[in-house]
CSV table of C-alpha atoms in Angstrom, one decimal:
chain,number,residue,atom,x,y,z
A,58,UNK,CA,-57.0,15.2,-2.9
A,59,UNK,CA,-55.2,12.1,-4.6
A,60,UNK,CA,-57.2,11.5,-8.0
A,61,UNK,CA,-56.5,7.5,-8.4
A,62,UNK,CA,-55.8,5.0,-6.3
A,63,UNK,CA,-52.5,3.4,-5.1
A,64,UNK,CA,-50.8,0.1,-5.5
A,65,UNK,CA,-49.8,-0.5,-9.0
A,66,UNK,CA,-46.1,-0.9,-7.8
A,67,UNK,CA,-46.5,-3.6,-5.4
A,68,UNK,CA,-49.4,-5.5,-7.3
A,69,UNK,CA,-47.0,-5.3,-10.5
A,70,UNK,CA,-44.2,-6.5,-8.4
A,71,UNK,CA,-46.7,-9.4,-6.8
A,72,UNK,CA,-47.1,-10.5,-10.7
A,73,UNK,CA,-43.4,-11.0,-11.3
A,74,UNK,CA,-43.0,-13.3,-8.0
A,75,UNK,CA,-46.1,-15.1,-8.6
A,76,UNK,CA,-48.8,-13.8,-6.5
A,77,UNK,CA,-52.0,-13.6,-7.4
A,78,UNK,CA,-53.9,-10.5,-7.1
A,79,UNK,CA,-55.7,-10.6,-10.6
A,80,UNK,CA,-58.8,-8.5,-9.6
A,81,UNK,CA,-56.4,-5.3,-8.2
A,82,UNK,CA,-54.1,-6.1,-11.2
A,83,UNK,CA,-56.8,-5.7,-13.5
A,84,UNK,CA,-58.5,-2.5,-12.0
A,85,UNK,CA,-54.8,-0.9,-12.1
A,86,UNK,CA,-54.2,-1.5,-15.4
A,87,UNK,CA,-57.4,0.5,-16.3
A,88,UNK,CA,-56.3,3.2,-14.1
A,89,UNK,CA,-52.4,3.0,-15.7
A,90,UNK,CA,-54.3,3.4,-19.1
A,91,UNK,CA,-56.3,6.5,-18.2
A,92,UNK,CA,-55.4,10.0,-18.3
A,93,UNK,CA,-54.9,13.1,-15.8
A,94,UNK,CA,-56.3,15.2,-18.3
A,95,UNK,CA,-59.8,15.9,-16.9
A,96,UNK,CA,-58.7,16.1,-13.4
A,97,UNK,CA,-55.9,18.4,-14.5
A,98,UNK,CA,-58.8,20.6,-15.8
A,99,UNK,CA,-61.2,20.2,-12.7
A,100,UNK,CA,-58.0,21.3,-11.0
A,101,UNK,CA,-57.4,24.8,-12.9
A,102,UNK,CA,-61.2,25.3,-13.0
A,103,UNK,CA,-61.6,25.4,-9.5
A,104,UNK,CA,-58.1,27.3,-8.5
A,105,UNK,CA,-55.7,24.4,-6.6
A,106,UNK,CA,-52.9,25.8,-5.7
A,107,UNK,CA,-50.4,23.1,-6.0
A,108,UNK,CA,-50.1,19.9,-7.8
A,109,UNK,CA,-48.2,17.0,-9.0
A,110,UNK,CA,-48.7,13.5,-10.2
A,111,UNK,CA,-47.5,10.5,-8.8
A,112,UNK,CA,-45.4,8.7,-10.0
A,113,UNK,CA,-42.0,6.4,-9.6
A,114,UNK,CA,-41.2,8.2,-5.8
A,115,UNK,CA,-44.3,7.3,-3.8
A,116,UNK,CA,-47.2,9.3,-2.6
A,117,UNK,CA,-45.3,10.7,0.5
A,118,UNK,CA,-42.2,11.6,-1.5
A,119,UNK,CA,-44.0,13.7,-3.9
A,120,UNK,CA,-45.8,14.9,-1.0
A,121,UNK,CA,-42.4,15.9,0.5
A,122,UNK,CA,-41.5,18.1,-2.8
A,123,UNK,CA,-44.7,19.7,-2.7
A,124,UNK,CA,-44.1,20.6,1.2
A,125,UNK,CA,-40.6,21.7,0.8
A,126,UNK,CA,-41.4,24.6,-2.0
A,127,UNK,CA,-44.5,25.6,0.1
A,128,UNK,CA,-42.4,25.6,3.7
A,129,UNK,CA,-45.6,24.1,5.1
A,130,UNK,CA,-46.2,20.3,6.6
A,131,UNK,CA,-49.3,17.7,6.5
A,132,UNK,CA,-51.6,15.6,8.2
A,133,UNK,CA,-52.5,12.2,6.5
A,134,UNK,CA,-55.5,9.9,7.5
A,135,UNK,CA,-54.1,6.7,6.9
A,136,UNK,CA,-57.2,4.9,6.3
A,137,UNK,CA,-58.4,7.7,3.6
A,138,UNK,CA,-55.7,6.3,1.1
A,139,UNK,CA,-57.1,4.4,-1.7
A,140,UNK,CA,-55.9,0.7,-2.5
A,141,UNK,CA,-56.5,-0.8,-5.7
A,142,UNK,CA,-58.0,-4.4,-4.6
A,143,UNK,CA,-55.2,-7.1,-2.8
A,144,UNK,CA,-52.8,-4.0,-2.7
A,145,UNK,CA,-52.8,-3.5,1.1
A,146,UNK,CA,-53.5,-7.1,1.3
A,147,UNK,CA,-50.1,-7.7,-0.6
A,148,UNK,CA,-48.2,-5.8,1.7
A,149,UNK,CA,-49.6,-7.2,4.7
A,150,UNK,CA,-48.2,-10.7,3.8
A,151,UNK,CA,-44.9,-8.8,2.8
A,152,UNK,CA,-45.0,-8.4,-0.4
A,153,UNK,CA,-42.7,-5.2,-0.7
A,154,UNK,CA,-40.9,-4.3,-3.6
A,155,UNK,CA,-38.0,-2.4,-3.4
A,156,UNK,CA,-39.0,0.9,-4.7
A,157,UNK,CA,-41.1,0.9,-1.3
A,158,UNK,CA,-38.1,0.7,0.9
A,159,UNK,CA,-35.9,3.2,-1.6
A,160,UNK,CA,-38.5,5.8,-1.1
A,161,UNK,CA,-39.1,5.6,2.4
A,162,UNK,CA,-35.4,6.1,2.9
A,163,UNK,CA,-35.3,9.2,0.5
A,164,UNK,CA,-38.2,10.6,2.5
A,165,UNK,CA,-36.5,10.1,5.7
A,166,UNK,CA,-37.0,11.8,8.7
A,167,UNK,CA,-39.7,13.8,6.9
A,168,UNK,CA,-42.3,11.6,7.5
A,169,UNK,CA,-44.0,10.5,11.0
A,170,UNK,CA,-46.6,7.9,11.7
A,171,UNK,CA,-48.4,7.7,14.9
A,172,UNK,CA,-48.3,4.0,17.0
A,173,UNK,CA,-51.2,2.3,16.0
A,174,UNK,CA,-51.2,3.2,12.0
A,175,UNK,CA,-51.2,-0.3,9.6
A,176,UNK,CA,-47.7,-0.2,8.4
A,177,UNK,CA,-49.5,-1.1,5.7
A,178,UNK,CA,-50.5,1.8,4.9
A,179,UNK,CA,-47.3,3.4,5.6
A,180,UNK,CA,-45.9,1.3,2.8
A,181,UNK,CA,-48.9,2.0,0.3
A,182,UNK,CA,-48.1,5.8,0.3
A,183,UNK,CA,-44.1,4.9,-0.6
A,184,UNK,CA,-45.4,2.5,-3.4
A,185,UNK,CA,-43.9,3.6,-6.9
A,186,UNK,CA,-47.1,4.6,-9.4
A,187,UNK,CA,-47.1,3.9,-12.5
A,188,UNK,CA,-49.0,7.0,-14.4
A,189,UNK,CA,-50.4,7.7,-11.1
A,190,UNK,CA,-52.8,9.7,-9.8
A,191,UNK,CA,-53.0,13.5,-9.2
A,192,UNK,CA,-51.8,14.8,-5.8
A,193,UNK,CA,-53.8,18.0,-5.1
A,194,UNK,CA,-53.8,21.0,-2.9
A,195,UNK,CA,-56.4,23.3,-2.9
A,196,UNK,CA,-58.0,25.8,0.3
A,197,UNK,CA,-60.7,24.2,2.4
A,198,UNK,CA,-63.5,26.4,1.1
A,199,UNK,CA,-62.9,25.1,-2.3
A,200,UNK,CA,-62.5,21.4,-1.7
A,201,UNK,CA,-66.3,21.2,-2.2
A,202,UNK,CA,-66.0,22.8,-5.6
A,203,UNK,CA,-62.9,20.4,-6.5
A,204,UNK,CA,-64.7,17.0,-5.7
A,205,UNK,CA,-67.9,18.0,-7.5
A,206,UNK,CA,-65.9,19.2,-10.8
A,207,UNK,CA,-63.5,16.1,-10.5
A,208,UNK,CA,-66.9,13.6,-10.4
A,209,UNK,CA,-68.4,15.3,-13.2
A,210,UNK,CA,-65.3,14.5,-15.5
A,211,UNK,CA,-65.4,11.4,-14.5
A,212,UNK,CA,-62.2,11.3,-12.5
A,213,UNK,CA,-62.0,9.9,-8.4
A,214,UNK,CA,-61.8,12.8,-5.6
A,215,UNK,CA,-59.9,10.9,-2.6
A,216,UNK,CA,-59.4,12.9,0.5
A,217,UNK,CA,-56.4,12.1,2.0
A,218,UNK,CA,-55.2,14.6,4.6
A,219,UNK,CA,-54.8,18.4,5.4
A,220,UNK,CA,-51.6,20.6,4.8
A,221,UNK,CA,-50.7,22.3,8.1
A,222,UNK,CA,-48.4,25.3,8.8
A,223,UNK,CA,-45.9,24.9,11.4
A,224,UNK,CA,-44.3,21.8,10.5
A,225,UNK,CA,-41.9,22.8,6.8
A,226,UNK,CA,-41.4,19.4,4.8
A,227,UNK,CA,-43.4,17.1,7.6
A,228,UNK,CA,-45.5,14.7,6.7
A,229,UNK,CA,-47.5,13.3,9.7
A,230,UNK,CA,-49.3,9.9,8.7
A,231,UNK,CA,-52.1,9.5,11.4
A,232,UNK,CA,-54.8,6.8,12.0
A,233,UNK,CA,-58.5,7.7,11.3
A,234,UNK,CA,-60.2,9.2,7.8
A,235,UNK,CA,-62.6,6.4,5.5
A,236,UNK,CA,-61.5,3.0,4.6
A,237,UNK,CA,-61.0,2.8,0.9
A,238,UNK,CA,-59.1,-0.3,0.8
């Protein structure tokens, strides 16, 4: 579960070069300003059993970390990642700041996306947060619990993918899940 949405690097980055994406700007902002707190304490009440936030490396490269203590792998649904408004619009017309392309290097070979996933999207989950999200792992028979506790304090409860065994430090980015863009 990712607790905000992405995009704050490369709508931040569209600002400086003079691209105009003052709706997503403005909803990021809000987010930037807003705390982890409660979802930190949806988290512990309902027993996750890993987390980080996101933060400067990207979604997938704070994925990796998480991965490589747990020696599992995981399955992401590209279309399940949440965009701030004009983010995924702003890297369709190439806006991509460099954080995106230091981050996908650092993740490496670690990472696999099927033919037929929106680089786009790729790009979205290597986007550098500022006071990002939470990134949260928790068993499948309390996910339910998680989302419910995470609503009622107000925070977001973004599905994003699965953690599979079998695959240590992969990340597999795969078409399919919700549009939240």
């Amino acid at each position: 579960i990712l607790t905000k949405p992405l995009g704050t690097g490369v709508l931040t980055f569209a600002r400086q070069i003079g691209r105009d994406f003052s709706d997503g700007l403005a909803a990021a902002e809000i987010s930037m300003a807003a705390l982890n707190r409660a979802a930190a304490e949806a988290m512990r009440e309902t027993g996750a059993t890993a987390c980080t936030d996101v933060t400067g490396f990207g979604l997938f490269a704070h994925l990796r970390r998480m991965l490589r203590q747990s020696g599992l792998g995981a399955e992401i649904f590209a279309e399940s990642l949440p965009a701030f408004p004009g983010a995924v619009d702003a890297l369709r017309q190439g806006v991509i700041p460099g954080a995106i392309e230091r981050n996908r290097e650092y993740v490496g070979d670690d990472l696999r996306a099927d033919s037929g996933v929106d680089e786009a999207l790729v790009n979205l989950g290597f986007d550098a947060q500022t006071s990002g999200g939470l990134l949260i792992a928790i068993p499948a028979e309390r996910l339910d619990a998680l989302q419910q506790s995470l609503i009622r304090c107000g925070a977001s409860a973004f599905v994003i993918g699965k953690i599979i065994s079998g695959a240590a430090s992969q990340i597999f980015v795969k078409p399919g899940g919700t549009k939240t863009d």
